[in-house]
Amino acid sequence: MKRKILVLGGAHVDRRGRISGETAPGSSNPGSWFEEAGGGGFNAARNLARLGFDVTMISPRGGDPTGEMVTEAAYAAGINDRPFVFLDRKTPSYTAILERDGNLVIALADMDLYRLFVPRRLAIRWLRDAFAATDLILFDANLPEDTITAIVARANSLGKPVAAIAISPAKVVKLKPSAGGIDYLFLNEAEAAALAGQRPENAAEWASLLGDIGLKGGIVTRGQRELIAFTGGGAIALQPPSIETVADVTGAGDSLAAGVLSAIMQGLPLEEAVRHGAAAAAVTVQSPLAVSENLTPELLRDTLALVPAARILH
């Protein structure tokens, strides 16, 4: 029987403009435009479904063509899609401008609808049943702070493991009141600095800084530099594999989260789980899509050959 994962958070449209030549700030840049369904929670959910899990996705959605695009993407991924649809509202969107090499220049997030996912919605019968039936709960920081607090409290009361995706430096701070109930938080260095209130001189110190605010475990990505991961008093570093052709970095962190969680749910230790996460991210950045259509458990195992062993910090 497939293991069940409940995902609550962002499921919206991602719009990405890619600059064709050298970036010229403050002026018009030739380029191309692309849009697809996205969102931190939704990207991770689709990756987890591709890796063989039974995934349920819960997110607010507008009654517009953009919302229909998200619904179709969820169906195509094999996700059990259970949105809260607001017919008179527009579906949230994320608009990014990318350099020619795929790196982010700037982005704009229009996410007002997510504030309507209020804590009282967690009292709905079918949602209570979904919490009780799942093996792991994953949410992202697109949701309101009081809803995040209620999700973590509900999961902790049921003894369910909890994972979270930080989304952005502005949003990750909403996790601080409930940090002590989160088993695995996925974030980059900018988000980690916003959450911890400081940035260490030595990256290995991220484990103690984030542990000091009560976080049980976390994975701090640092681009092409070593990521730092910790849980249960131990910490490791892992060098991401070098990828010759990067098509688009969008969704890399979300796929890393999916890869790590898929390994953890198979009972693998953290040092092996982060290798799975790095392999999933490597597959994703070679695709122009935020969720690679090529990702399978078999491809993930093959890509592991590119990922070095983790380095134990303590």
PDB file of C-alpha atoms in Angstrom:
ATOM      1  CA  MET A   1       0.000   0.000   0.000  1.00  0.00           C
ATOM      2  CA  LYS A   2       1.253   3.488  -0.875  1.00  0.00           C
ATOM      3  CA  ARG A   3       2.306   5.749   1.990  1.00  0.00           C
ATOM      4  CA  LYS A   4       0.051   8.796   2.359  1.00  0.00           C
ATOM      5  CA  ILE A   5       1.195  12.423   2.421  1.00  0.00           C
ATOM      6  CA  LEU A   6      -1.069  15.397   3.108  1.00  0.00           C
ATOM      7  CA  VAL A   7       0.104  18.694   1.599  1.00  0.00           C
ATOM      8  CA  LEU A   8      -1.368  22.073   2.520  1.00  0.00           C
ATOM      9  CA  GLY A   9      -0.211  25.300   0.917  1.00  0.00           C
ATOM     10  CA  GLY A  10       0.504  26.993  -2.367  1.00  0.00           C
ATOM     11  CA  ALA A  11      -1.010  25.748  -5.634  1.00  0.00           C
ATOM     12  CA  HIS A  12      -1.125  28.551  -8.166  1.00  0.00           C
ATOM     13  CA  VAL A  13       0.251  29.703 -11.514  1.00  0.00           C
ATOM     14  CA  ASP A  14       3.952  30.372 -12.082  1.00  0.00           C
ATOM     15  CA  ARG A  15       4.821  32.867 -14.805  1.00  0.00           C
ATOM     16  CA  ARG A  16       8.465  33.061 -15.848  1.00  0.00           C
ATOM     17  CA  GLY A  17      10.113  35.465 -18.233  1.00  0.00           C
ATOM     18  CA  ARG A  18      13.616  34.540 -19.426  1.00  0.00           C
ATOM     19  CA  ILE A  19      15.990  37.227 -20.680  1.00  0.00           C
ATOM     20  CA  SER A  20      17.604  36.225 -23.975  1.00  0.00           C
ATOM     21  CA  GLY A  21      20.903  38.119 -23.679  1.00  0.00           C
ATOM     22  CA  GLU A  22      22.910  39.826 -20.992  1.00  0.00           C
ATOM     23  CA  THR A  23      20.655  41.330 -18.310  1.00  0.00           C
ATOM     24  CA  ALA A  24      20.308  45.112 -18.561  1.00  0.00           C
ATOM     25  CA  PRO A  25      18.780  46.405 -15.281  1.00  0.00           C
ATOM     26  CA  GLY A  26      16.403  49.346 -15.561  1.00  0.00           C
ATOM     27  CA  SER A  27      15.643  48.804 -19.248  1.00  0.00           C
ATOM     28  CA  SER A  28      13.648  46.612 -21.614  1.00  0.00           C
ATOM     29  CA  ASN A  29      15.189  43.170 -22.143  1.00  0.00           C
ATOM     30  CA  PRO A  30      14.377  40.849 -25.067  1.00  0.00           C
ATOM     31  CA  GLY A  31      13.181  37.470 -23.877  1.00  0.00           C
ATOM     32  CA  SER A  32      10.437  34.853 -23.804  1.00  0.00           C
ATOM     33  CA  TRP A  33       7.466  34.100 -21.576  1.00  0.00           C
ATOM     34  CA  PHE A  34       6.231  30.821 -20.080  1.00  0.00           C
ATOM     35  CA  GLU A  35       3.585  29.852 -17.534  1.00  0.00           C
ATOM     36  CA  GLU A  36       2.631  26.660 -15.732  1.00  0.00           C
ATOM     37  CA  ALA A  37       1.002  25.489 -12.523  1.00  0.00           C
ATOM     38  CA  GLY A  38       3.295  25.880  -9.514  1.00  0.00           C
ATOM     39  CA  GLY A  39       3.592  26.756  -5.829  1.00  0.00           C
ATOM     40  CA  GLY A  40       5.963  25.370  -3.224  1.00  0.00           C
ATOM     41  CA  GLY A  41       3.557  22.860  -1.733  1.00  0.00           C
ATOM     42  CA  PHE A  42       2.119  21.908  -5.113  1.00  0.00           C
ATOM     43  CA  ASN A  43       5.526  21.348  -6.730  1.00  0.00           C
ATOM     44  CA  ALA A  44       6.584  19.119  -3.838  1.00  0.00           C
ATOM     45  CA  ALA A  45       3.244  17.285  -3.960  1.00  0.00           C
ATOM     46  CA  ARG A  46       3.604  16.486  -7.659  1.00  0.00           C
ATOM     47  CA  ASN A  47       7.167  15.284  -7.188  1.00  0.00           C
ATOM     48  CA  LEU A  48       6.085  13.056  -4.304  1.00  0.00           C
ATOM     49  CA  ALA A  49       3.282  11.608  -6.436  1.00  0.00           C
ATOM     50  CA  ARG A  50       5.820  10.874  -9.194  1.00  0.00           C
ATOM     51  CA  LEU A  51       7.930   9.075  -6.588  1.00  0.00           C
ATOM     52  CA  GLY A  52       5.077   6.729  -5.755  1.00  0.00           C
ATOM     53  CA  PHE A  53       3.237   8.293  -2.806  1.00  0.00           C
ATOM     54  CA  ASP A  54      -0.502   8.759  -2.285  1.00  0.00           C
ATOM     55  CA  VAL A  55      -0.692  12.564  -2.115  1.00  0.00           C
ATOM     56  CA  THR A  56      -3.616  14.773  -1.124  1.00  0.00           C
ATOM     57  CA  MET A  57      -3.309  18.524  -1.858  1.00  0.00           C
ATOM     58  CA  ILE A  58      -5.371  21.179  -0.068  1.00  0.00           C
ATOM     59  CA  SER A  59      -5.161  24.812  -1.167  1.00  0.00           C
ATOM     60  CA  PRO A  60      -7.376  27.849  -1.821  1.00  0.00           C
ATOM     61  CA  ARG A  61      -8.127  28.476  -5.500  1.00  0.00           C
ATOM     62  CA  GLY A  62     -10.028  31.032  -7.529  1.00  0.00           C
ATOM     63  CA  GLY A  63     -12.883  30.350  -9.931  1.00  0.00           C
ATOM     64  CA  ASP A  64     -10.902  31.405 -13.002  1.00  0.00           C
ATOM     65  CA  PRO A  65      -9.050  29.824 -15.962  1.00  0.00           C
ATOM     66  CA  THR A  66      -5.831  29.941 -13.947  1.00  0.00           C
ATOM     67  CA  GLY A  67      -7.467  27.812 -11.273  1.00  0.00           C
ATOM     68  CA  GLU A  68      -8.538  25.343 -13.957  1.00  0.00           C
ATOM     69  CA  MET A  69      -4.901  25.108 -15.092  1.00  0.00           C
ATOM     70  CA  VAL A  70      -3.891  24.113 -11.558  1.00  0.00           C
ATOM     71  CA  THR A  71      -6.724  21.585 -11.349  1.00  0.00           C
ATOM     72  CA  GLU A  72      -5.635  19.980 -14.629  1.00  0.00           C
ATOM     73  CA  ALA A  73      -2.010  19.801 -13.453  1.00  0.00           C
ATOM     74  CA  ALA A  74      -3.077  18.105 -10.224  1.00  0.00           C
ATOM     75  CA  TYR A  75      -5.119  15.561 -12.168  1.00  0.00           C
ATOM     76  CA  ALA A  76      -2.219  14.880 -14.548  1.00  0.00           C
ATOM     77  CA  ALA A  77       0.107  14.266 -11.593  1.00  0.00           C
ATOM     78  CA  GLY A  78      -2.270  11.781  -9.976  1.00  0.00           C
ATOM     79  CA  ILE A  79      -2.833  13.929  -6.902  1.00  0.00           C
ATOM     80  CA  ASN A  80      -6.012  13.772  -4.818  1.00  0.00           C
ATOM     81  CA  ASP A  81      -6.871  17.461  -5.297  1.00  0.00           C
ATOM     82  CA  ARG A  82      -9.147  18.976  -2.621  1.00  0.00           C
ATOM     83  CA  PRO A  83      -9.149  22.776  -3.130  1.00  0.00           C
ATOM     84  CA  PHE A  84     -11.199  25.426  -1.385  1.00  0.00           C
ATOM     85  CA  VAL A  85     -12.639  27.212  -4.440  1.00  0.00           C
ATOM     86  CA  PHE A  86     -13.640  30.874  -4.181  1.00  0.00           C
ATOM     87  CA  LEU A  87     -15.629  31.530  -7.366  1.00  0.00           C
ATOM     88  CA  ASP A  88     -15.414  35.335  -7.103  1.00  0.00           C
ATOM     89  CA  ARG A  89     -11.637  35.428  -6.540  1.00  0.00           C
ATOM     90  CA  LYS A  90      -8.572  35.026  -8.728  1.00  0.00           C
ATOM     91  CA  THR A  91      -6.090  32.209  -8.235  1.00  0.00           C
ATOM     92  CA  PRO A  92      -2.756  33.352  -6.734  1.00  0.00           C
ATOM     93  CA  SER A  93       0.239  33.795  -9.024  1.00  0.00           C
ATOM     94  CA  TYR A  94       4.030  33.973  -8.881  1.00  0.00           C
ATOM     95  CA  THR A  95       5.802  35.966 -11.594  1.00  0.00           C
ATOM     96  CA  ALA A  96       9.572  35.642 -11.993  1.00  0.00           C
ATOM     97  CA  ILE A  97      12.161  37.177 -14.296  1.00  0.00           C
ATOM     98  CA  LEU A  98      15.119  34.896 -15.001  1.00  0.00           C
ATOM     99  CA  GLU A  99      18.533  35.568 -16.448  1.00  0.00           C
ATOM    100  CA  ARG A 100      19.682  33.719 -19.557  1.00  0.00           C
ATOM    101  CA  ASP A 101      21.359  31.061 -17.371  1.00  0.00           C
ATOM    102  CA  GLY A 102      18.135  30.415 -15.465  1.00  0.00           C
ATOM    103  CA  ASN A 103      19.013  32.285 -12.256  1.00  0.00           C
ATOM    104  CA  LEU A 104      16.401  34.519 -10.668  1.00  0.00           C
ATOM    105  CA  VAL A 105      16.566  38.304 -11.155  1.00  0.00           C
ATOM    106  CA  ILE A 106      13.373  39.314  -9.331  1.00  0.00           C
ATOM    107  CA  ALA A 107       9.928  37.896  -8.617  1.00  0.00           C
ATOM    108  CA  LEU A 108       6.485  39.127  -7.600  1.00  0.00           C
ATOM    109  CA  ALA A 109       4.056  37.006  -5.568  1.00  0.00           C
ATOM    110  CA  ASP A 110       0.319  37.832  -5.693  1.00  0.00           C
ATOM    111  CA  MET A 111      -0.865  35.513  -2.934  1.00  0.00           C
ATOM    112  CA  ASP A 112      -3.711  37.361  -1.211  1.00  0.00           C
ATOM    113  CA  LEU A 113      -6.165  34.466  -1.556  1.00  0.00           C
ATOM    114  CA  TYR A 114      -4.140  32.260   0.800  1.00  0.00           C
ATOM    115  CA  ARG A 115      -5.168  34.417   3.765  1.00  0.00           C
ATOM    116  CA  LEU A 116      -8.671  32.902   3.390  1.00  0.00           C
ATOM    117  CA  PHE A 117      -7.331  29.508   4.460  1.00  0.00           C
ATOM    118  CA  VAL A 118      -8.233  30.256   8.062  1.00  0.00           C
ATOM    119  CA  PRO A 119      -7.783  27.832  11.006  1.00  0.00           C
ATOM    120  CA  ARG A 120     -11.482  27.006  11.289  1.00  0.00           C
ATOM    121  CA  ARG A 121     -11.309  25.207   7.940  1.00  0.00           C
ATOM    122  CA  LEU A 122      -9.235  22.537   9.676  1.00  0.00           C
ATOM    123  CA  ALA A 123     -12.407  21.560  11.550  1.00  0.00           C
ATOM    124  CA  ILE A 124     -14.108  20.318   8.362  1.00  0.00           C
ATOM    125  CA  ARG A 125     -14.854  16.615   8.746  1.00  0.00           C
ATOM    126  CA  TRP A 126     -13.099  15.343   5.614  1.00  0.00           C
ATOM    127  CA  LEU A 127     -10.025  17.418   6.438  1.00  0.00           C
ATOM    128  CA  ARG A 128      -9.903  16.034   9.978  1.00  0.00           C
ATOM    129  CA  ASP A 129     -10.111  12.554   8.466  1.00  0.00           C
ATOM    130  CA  ALA A 130      -7.261  13.375   6.058  1.00  0.00           C
ATOM    131  CA  PHE A 131      -5.049  14.407   8.988  1.00  0.00           C
ATOM    132  CA  ALA A 132      -5.848  11.185  10.812  1.00  0.00           C
ATOM    133  CA  ALA A 133      -5.197   8.946   7.794  1.00  0.00           C
ATOM    134  CA  THR A 134      -1.916  10.440   6.540  1.00  0.00           C
ATOM    135  CA  ASP A 135       1.625   9.275   7.276  1.00  0.00           C
ATOM    136  CA  LEU A 136       3.212  12.724   6.974  1.00  0.00           C
ATOM    137  CA  ILE A 137       2.024  16.329   6.796  1.00  0.00           C
ATOM    138  CA  LEU A 138       3.787  18.881   4.591  1.00  0.00           C
ATOM    139  CA  PHE A 139       2.828  22.553   4.405  1.00  0.00           C
ATOM    140  CA  ASP A 140       4.340  25.744   3.071  1.00  0.00           C
ATOM    141  CA  ALA A 141       4.603  29.276   4.415  1.00  0.00           C
ATOM    142  CA  ASN A 142       2.104  30.707   1.922  1.00  0.00           C
ATOM    143  CA  LEU A 143      -0.537  30.029   4.587  1.00  0.00           C
ATOM    144  CA  PRO A 144      -1.471  32.482   7.381  1.00  0.00           C
ATOM    145  CA  GLU A 145       0.537  32.258  10.604  1.00  0.00           C
ATOM    146  CA  ASP A 146      -2.412  31.225  12.774  1.00  0.00           C
ATOM    147  CA  THR A 147      -3.318  28.489  10.285  1.00  0.00           C
ATOM    148  CA  ILE A 148       0.268  27.224  10.293  1.00  0.00           C
ATOM    149  CA  THR A 149       0.215  27.125  14.086  1.00  0.00           C
ATOM    150  CA  ALA A 150      -3.063  25.179  14.019  1.00  0.00           C
ATOM    151  CA  ILE A 151      -1.738  22.700  11.405  1.00  0.00           C
ATOM    152  CA  VAL A 152       1.370  21.972  13.463  1.00  0.00           C
ATOM    153  CA  ALA A 153      -0.654  21.612  16.669  1.00  0.00           C
ATOM    154  CA  ARG A 154      -3.108  19.220  15.001  1.00  0.00           C
ATOM    155  CA  ALA A 155      -0.302  17.128  13.505  1.00  0.00           C
ATOM    156  CA  ASN A 156       1.611  16.995  16.796  1.00  0.00           C
ATOM    157  CA  SER A 157      -1.526  15.932  18.683  1.00  0.00           C
ATOM    158  CA  LEU A 158      -1.923  13.018  16.260  1.00  0.00           C
ATOM    159  CA  GLY A 159       1.753  12.081  16.427  1.00  0.00           C
ATOM    160  CA  LYS A 160       2.268  12.763  12.723  1.00  0.00           C
ATOM    161  CA  PRO A 161       5.673  13.931  11.401  1.00  0.00           C
ATOM    162  CA  VAL A 162       5.621  17.503  10.092  1.00  0.00           C
ATOM    163  CA  ALA A 163       7.633  19.063   7.285  1.00  0.00           C
ATOM    164  CA  ALA A 164       7.520  22.613   5.926  1.00  0.00           C
ATOM    165  CA  ILE A 165       8.799  24.666   2.978  1.00  0.00           C
ATOM    166  CA  ALA A 166       9.900  28.212   3.814  1.00  0.00           C
ATOM    167  CA  ILE A 167       8.904  29.869   0.475  1.00  0.00           C
ATOM    168  CA  SER A 168      10.628  33.246   1.072  1.00  0.00           C
ATOM    169  CA  PRO A 169      12.433  35.346   3.713  1.00  0.00           C
ATOM    170  CA  ALA A 170       9.270  37.409   4.194  1.00  0.00           C
ATOM    171  CA  LYS A 171       7.075  34.360   4.776  1.00  0.00           C
ATOM    172  CA  VAL A 172       9.341  32.013   6.744  1.00  0.00           C
ATOM    173  CA  VAL A 173       9.041  34.180   9.872  1.00  0.00           C
ATOM    174  CA  LYS A 174       5.444  32.952  10.164  1.00  0.00           C
ATOM    175  CA  LEU A 175       6.876  29.587  11.196  1.00  0.00           C
ATOM    176  CA  LYS A 176       8.735  30.875  14.237  1.00  0.00           C
ATOM    177  CA  PRO A 177       5.880  30.417  16.778  1.00  0.00           C
ATOM    178  CA  SER A 178       5.446  26.775  15.750  1.00  0.00           C
ATOM    179  CA  ALA A 179       9.096  25.906  15.013  1.00  0.00           C
ATOM    180  CA  GLY A 180       9.272  23.477  17.926  1.00  0.00           C
ATOM    181  CA  GLY A 181       6.669  21.253  16.289  1.00  0.00           C
ATOM    182  CA  ILE A 182       8.342  21.029  12.868  1.00  0.00           C
ATOM    183  CA  ASP A 183      10.479  17.959  12.181  1.00  0.00           C
ATOM    184  CA  TYR A 184      11.962  19.070   8.844  1.00  0.00           C
ATOM    185  CA  LEU A 185      12.089  22.618   7.457  1.00  0.00           C
ATOM    186  CA  PHE A 186      13.394  23.236   3.939  1.00  0.00           C
ATOM    187  CA  LEU A 187      14.883  26.692   3.411  1.00  0.00           C
ATOM    188  CA  ASN A 188      17.712  28.580   1.757  1.00  0.00           C
ATOM    189  CA  GLU A 189      20.271  30.797   3.505  1.00  0.00           C
ATOM    190  CA  ALA A 190      18.295  34.013   3.059  1.00  0.00           C
ATOM    191  CA  GLU A 191      15.244  32.351   4.607  1.00  0.00           C
ATOM    192  CA  ALA A 192      17.340  30.831   7.392  1.00  0.00           C
ATOM    193  CA  ALA A 193      18.788  34.262   8.212  1.00  0.00           C
ATOM    194  CA  ALA A 194      15.292  35.771   8.372  1.00  0.00           C
ATOM    195  CA  LEU A 195      14.110  32.994  10.693  1.00  0.00           C
ATOM    196  CA  ALA A 196      17.164  32.960  12.969  1.00  0.00           C
ATOM    197  CA  GLY A 197      17.630  36.734  12.963  1.00  0.00           C
ATOM    198  CA  GLN A 198      21.301  36.413  12.031  1.00  0.00           C
ATOM    199  CA  ARG A 199      23.697  34.797   9.590  1.00  0.00           C
ATOM    200  CA  PRO A 200      26.680  32.774  10.905  1.00  0.00           C
ATOM    201  CA  GLU A 201      30.239  33.234   9.677  1.00  0.00           C
ATOM    202  CA  ASN A 202      30.551  29.453   9.346  1.00  0.00           C
ATOM    203  CA  ALA A 203      27.726  27.683   7.495  1.00  0.00           C
ATOM    204  CA  ALA A 204      28.041  24.679   9.811  1.00  0.00           C
ATOM    205  CA  GLU A 205      26.587  26.864  12.561  1.00  0.00           C
ATOM    206  CA  TRP A 206      23.177  26.943  10.880  1.00  0.00           C
ATOM    207  CA  ALA A 207      22.259  23.776  12.781  1.00  0.00           C
ATOM    208  CA  SER A 208      22.797  25.346  16.196  1.00  0.00           C
ATOM    209  CA  LEU A 209      21.248  28.701  15.245  1.00  0.00           C
ATOM    210  CA  LEU A 210      18.053  27.109  13.950  1.00  0.00           C
ATOM    211  CA  GLY A 211      18.049  24.586  16.773  1.00  0.00           C
ATOM    212  CA  ASP A 212      18.149  27.477  19.237  1.00  0.00           C
ATOM    213  CA  ILE A 213      14.741  28.685  18.069  1.00  0.00           C
ATOM    214  CA  GLY A 214      13.324  25.207  18.690  1.00  0.00           C
ATOM    215  CA  LEU A 215      13.453  23.676  15.209  1.00  0.00           C
ATOM    216  CA  LYS A 216      13.837  19.884  15.377  1.00  0.00           C
ATOM    217  CA  GLY A 217      15.441  19.511  11.970  1.00  0.00           C
ATOM    218  CA  GLY A 218      16.168  21.435   8.809  1.00  0.00           C
ATOM    219  CA  ILE A 219      17.874  21.479   5.439  1.00  0.00           C
ATOM    220  CA  VAL A 220      19.526  24.781   4.458  1.00  0.00           C
ATOM    221  CA  THR A 221      20.372  24.996   0.759  1.00  0.00           C
ATOM    222  CA  ARG A 222      23.156  27.282  -0.449  1.00  0.00           C
ATOM    223  CA  GLY A 223      22.990  27.179  -4.242  1.00  0.00           C
ATOM    224  CA  GLN A 224      25.967  25.234  -5.569  1.00  0.00           C
ATOM    225  CA  ARG A 225      27.736  25.352  -2.210  1.00  0.00           C
ATOM    226  CA  GLU A 226      27.385  22.656   0.443  1.00  0.00           C
ATOM    227  CA  LEU A 227      23.919  22.356   1.935  1.00  0.00           C
ATOM    228  CA  ILE A 228      23.614  21.936   5.700  1.00  0.00           C
ATOM    229  CA  ALA A 229      21.167  19.472   7.230  1.00  0.00           C
ATOM    230  CA  PHE A 230      20.490  18.608  10.845  1.00  0.00           C
ATOM    231  CA  THR A 231      18.160  16.610  13.052  1.00  0.00           C
ATOM    232  CA  GLY A 232      18.313  14.916  16.434  1.00  0.00           C
ATOM    233  CA  GLY A 233      21.486  16.680  17.526  1.00  0.00           C
ATOM    234  CA  GLY A 234      23.507  15.654  14.458  1.00  0.00           C
ATOM    235  CA  ALA A 235      24.467  17.751  11.446  1.00  0.00           C
ATOM    236  CA  ILE A 236      25.843  17.004   7.984  1.00  0.00           C
ATOM    237  CA  ALA A 237      27.046  18.871   4.897  1.00  0.00           C
ATOM    238  CA  LEU A 238      26.502  17.779   1.298  1.00  0.00           C
ATOM    239  CA  GLN A 239      27.990  19.162  -1.907  1.00  0.00           C
ATOM    240  CA  PRO A 240      25.315  19.275  -4.650  1.00  0.00           C
ATOM    241  CA  PRO A 241      26.369  17.596  -7.890  1.00  0.00           C
ATOM    242  CA  SER A 242      27.652  19.767 -10.729  1.00  0.00           C
ATOM    243  CA  ILE A 243      25.132  20.024 -13.571  1.00  0.00           C
ATOM    244  CA  GLU A 244      26.483  20.989 -16.989  1.00  0.00           C
ATOM    245  CA  THR A 245      23.219  22.269 -18.470  1.00  0.00           C
ATOM    246  CA  VAL A 246      20.823  24.144 -16.184  1.00  0.00           C
ATOM    247  CA  ALA A 247      17.511  24.768 -17.942  1.00  0.00           C
ATOM    248  CA  ASP A 248      15.679  26.475 -15.047  1.00  0.00           C
ATOM    249  CA  VAL A 249      16.236  26.567 -11.274  1.00  0.00           C
ATOM    250  CA  THR A 250      12.521  27.082 -10.530  1.00  0.00           C
ATOM    251  CA  GLY A 251      11.229  24.264  -8.326  1.00  0.00           C
ATOM    252  CA  ALA A 252      14.657  22.914  -7.389  1.00  0.00           C
ATOM    253  CA  GLY A 253      14.140  23.463  -3.677  1.00  0.00           C
ATOM    254  CA  ASP A 254      10.682  21.919  -3.797  1.00  0.00           C
ATOM    255  CA  SER A 255      11.988  18.813  -5.551  1.00  0.00           C
ATOM    256  CA  LEU A 256      14.821  18.586  -3.025  1.00  0.00           C
ATOM    257  CA  ALA A 257      12.204  18.567  -0.261  1.00  0.00           C
ATOM    258  CA  ALA A 258      10.296  15.812  -2.040  1.00  0.00           C
ATOM    259  CA  GLY A 259      13.432  13.724  -2.522  1.00  0.00           C
ATOM    260  CA  VAL A 260      14.469  14.051   1.112  1.00  0.00           C
ATOM    261  CA  LEU A 261      10.996  13.223   2.432  1.00  0.00           C
ATOM    262  CA  SER A 262      10.593  10.248   0.096  1.00  0.00           C
ATOM    263  CA  ALA A 263      13.818   8.760   1.478  1.00  0.00           C
ATOM    264  CA  ILE A 264      12.925   9.510   5.089  1.00  0.00           C
ATOM    265  CA  MET A 265       9.589   7.761   4.625  1.00  0.00           C
ATOM    266  CA  GLN A 266      11.510   4.739   3.369  1.00  0.00           C
ATOM    267  CA  GLY A 267      13.429   4.724   6.665  1.00  0.00           C
ATOM    268  CA  LEU A 268      16.730   6.054   5.320  1.00  0.00           C
ATOM    269  CA  PRO A 269      18.981   8.153   7.597  1.00  0.00           C
ATOM    270  CA  LEU A 270      19.400  11.892   7.048  1.00  0.00           C
ATOM    271  CA  GLU A 271      22.771  11.575   5.304  1.00  0.00           C
ATOM    272  CA  GLU A 272      21.203   9.349   2.638  1.00  0.00           C
ATOM    273  CA  ALA A 273      17.946  11.315   2.510  1.00  0.00           C
ATOM    274  CA  VAL A 274      19.738  14.541   1.551  1.00  0.00           C
ATOM    275  CA  ARG A 275      21.516  12.679  -1.263  1.00  0.00           C
ATOM    276  CA  HIS A 276      18.087  11.699  -2.605  1.00  0.00           C
ATOM    277  CA  GLY A 277      17.004  15.316  -2.315  1.00  0.00           C
ATOM    278  CA  ALA A 278      20.069  16.566  -4.183  1.00  0.00           C
ATOM    279  CA  ALA A 279      19.461  13.978  -6.908  1.00  0.00           C
ATOM    280  CA  ALA A 280      15.820  15.070  -7.296  1.00  0.00           C
ATOM    281  CA  ALA A 281      16.925  18.709  -7.551  1.00  0.00           C
ATOM    282  CA  ALA A 282      19.522  17.759 -10.171  1.00  0.00           C
ATOM    283  CA  VAL A 283      16.805  16.158 -12.288  1.00  0.00           C
ATOM    284  CA  THR A 284      14.588  19.236 -11.911  1.00  0.00           C
ATOM    285  CA  VAL A 285      17.105  21.931 -12.902  1.00  0.00           C
ATOM    286  CA  GLN A 286      17.749  20.105 -16.186  1.00  0.00           C
ATOM    287  CA  SER A 287      14.066  20.541 -17.088  1.00  0.00           C
ATOM    288  CA  PRO A 288      12.398  23.782 -18.246  1.00  0.00           C
ATOM    289  CA  LEU A 289       9.493  22.846 -15.960  1.00  0.00           C
ATOM    290  CA  ALA A 290       9.246  23.352 -12.193  1.00  0.00           C
ATOM    291  CA  VAL A 291       8.369  19.657 -11.881  1.00  0.00           C
ATOM    292  CA  SER A 292      10.319  17.435 -14.250  1.00  0.00           C
ATOM    293  CA  GLU A 293       8.149  15.084 -16.259  1.00  0.00           C
ATOM    294  CA  ASN A 294      11.083  12.657 -16.286  1.00  0.00           C
ATOM    295  CA  LEU A 295      11.277  12.150 -12.532  1.00  0.00           C
ATOM    296  CA  THR A 296      10.684   8.534 -11.495  1.00  0.00           C
ATOM    297  CA  PRO A 297      12.003   6.392  -8.645  1.00  0.00           C
ATOM    298  CA  GLU A 298      14.265   4.675 -11.195  1.00  0.00           C
ATOM    299  CA  LEU A 299      15.750   7.925 -12.537  1.00  0.00           C
ATOM    300  CA  LEU A 300      16.236   9.163  -8.978  1.00  0.00           C
ATOM    301  CA  ARG A 301      18.232   6.032  -8.123  1.00  0.00           C
ATOM    302  CA  ASP A 302      20.340   6.449 -11.274  1.00  0.00           C
ATOM    303  CA  THR A 303      21.029  10.125 -10.524  1.00  0.00           C
ATOM    304  CA  LEU A 304      22.275   9.232  -7.040  1.00  0.00           C
ATOM    305  CA  ALA A 305      25.501   8.133  -8.730  1.00  0.00           C
ATOM    306  CA  LEU A 306      26.254  11.831  -9.350  1.00  0.00           C
ATOM    307  CA  VAL A 307      25.788  12.807  -5.702  1.00  0.00           C
ATOM    308  CA  PRO A 308      28.780  12.520  -3.337  1.00  0.00           C
ATOM    309  CA  ALA A 309      28.565  11.145   0.185  1.00  0.00           C
ATOM    310  CA  ALA A 310      27.476  13.528   2.916  1.00  0.00           C
ATOM    311  CA  ARG A 311      30.098  14.904   5.285  1.00  0.00           C
ATOM    312  CA  ILE A 312      29.350  14.456   8.982  1.00  0.00           C
ATOM    313  CA  LEU A 313      29.741  17.706  10.921  1.00  0.00           C
ATOM    314  CA  HIS A 314      28.800  16.423  14.371  1.00  0.00           C
TER     315      HIS A 314
END
